[in-house]
XYZ file of C-alpha atoms in Angstrom:
103
model
C 0.129 -0.196 -0.128
C 1.384 3.472 -1.033
C 0.475 6.442 1.384
C 1.762 9.962 0.053
C 3.365 11.642 3.467
C 4.979 14.560 1.542
C 5.837 16.338 -1.821
C 8.013 18.751 -3.504
C 6.364 22.013 -4.621
C 8.357 24.207 -7.158
C 6.696 27.667 -6.981
C 7.223 29.641 -10.564
C 9.587 27.285 -11.870
C 12.315 28.405 -13.947
C 14.241 26.721 -16.618
C 17.088 26.923 -14.053
C 14.848 24.650 -11.877
C 15.062 21.910 -14.666
C 16.908 18.807 -13.661
C 16.950 15.445 -11.339
C 15.254 15.446 -7.990
C 15.890 12.614 -5.605
C 13.480 11.068 -3.446
C 14.427 9.321 -0.253
C 12.234 7.802 2.218
C 14.068 5.763 5.187
C 13.094 4.533 8.503
C 14.391 2.181 11.385
C 12.996 -1.052 12.194
C 14.163 -3.050 14.979
C 17.482 -0.949 15.253
C 18.110 -1.281 11.595
C 17.906 1.813 9.098
C 16.148 1.205 5.813
C 16.558 3.415 3.100
C 14.888 3.467 -0.692
C 15.535 6.256 -3.424
C 14.202 6.897 -6.702
C 14.448 9.966 -9.003
C 12.122 12.204 -10.986
C 13.161 14.197 -13.807
C 11.620 17.802 -14.091
C 11.722 19.916 -17.411
C 10.678 23.297 -17.047
C 9.522 24.231 -20.611
C 9.887 27.857 -21.648
C 8.853 29.764 -24.846
C 11.569 30.398 -27.852
C 14.344 32.762 -26.651
C 12.927 36.539 -27.670
C 16.807 36.993 -28.566
C 17.521 35.381 -32.038
C 21.033 35.808 -33.456
C 22.249 34.919 -36.797
C 25.963 35.177 -37.795
C 26.741 37.357 -41.154
C 28.891 35.201 -43.691
C 31.096 36.725 -46.338
C 32.633 33.421 -48.466
C 34.314 33.778 -51.988
C 32.105 32.549 -54.915
C 31.840 28.757 -55.436
C 33.109 28.067 -51.990
C 30.737 26.798 -49.053
C 29.028 28.992 -46.828
C 27.558 28.385 -43.666
C 25.023 30.720 -41.401
C 24.574 29.692 -37.943
C 21.532 31.059 -35.933
C 21.195 30.697 -32.317
C 18.212 30.124 -30.640
C 16.746 28.418 -26.916
C 14.009 27.153 -25.816
C 12.367 23.912 -24.470
C 11.099 21.952 -25.957
C 14.130 23.188 -28.886
C 12.196 25.446 -31.705
C 12.271 24.261 -34.994
C 14.394 26.792 -37.087
C 13.846 27.161 -40.861
C 15.953 29.330 -43.260
C 14.201 31.396 -46.336
C 15.816 33.860 -48.442
C 14.567 37.648 -49.267
C 14.314 38.094 -52.534
C 16.134 41.695 -52.673
C 13.772 43.233 -55.543
C 10.487 42.556 -53.862
C 11.046 41.543 -50.440
C 9.383 38.391 -50.621
C 10.486 35.164 -49.283
C 12.265 32.589 -51.424
C 12.016 28.985 -50.376
C 15.208 27.331 -50.226
C 15.776 24.257 -52.779
C 15.927 20.914 -51.348
C 19.274 20.287 -52.571
C 20.652 22.845 -50.155
C 22.046 21.272 -47.002
C 20.376 22.413 -43.740
C 21.470 21.087 -40.409
C 19.420 21.179 -37.088
C 20.851 23.194 -34.340
């Protein structure tokens, strides 16, 4: 039979509160100490950071270019890339042969 005798409350959880917590139960029976542990994982989700940073890149024609864009969030946001058409500011879908790497 399980009986709840206590619990941990994290008020106003922050991302920094995420981690592994240990619950330990112990008692003494006839002079002998018994200890049992279990763990629980806490993940505090938070929205995509309001700060997103991409690094400019200048490369010689014909050479590979890498554009790195940094974001944060839990779960990790999906990052997609499009190109701005310089003549009319519309977005251009990237061709499938362009290699894109997940962050």
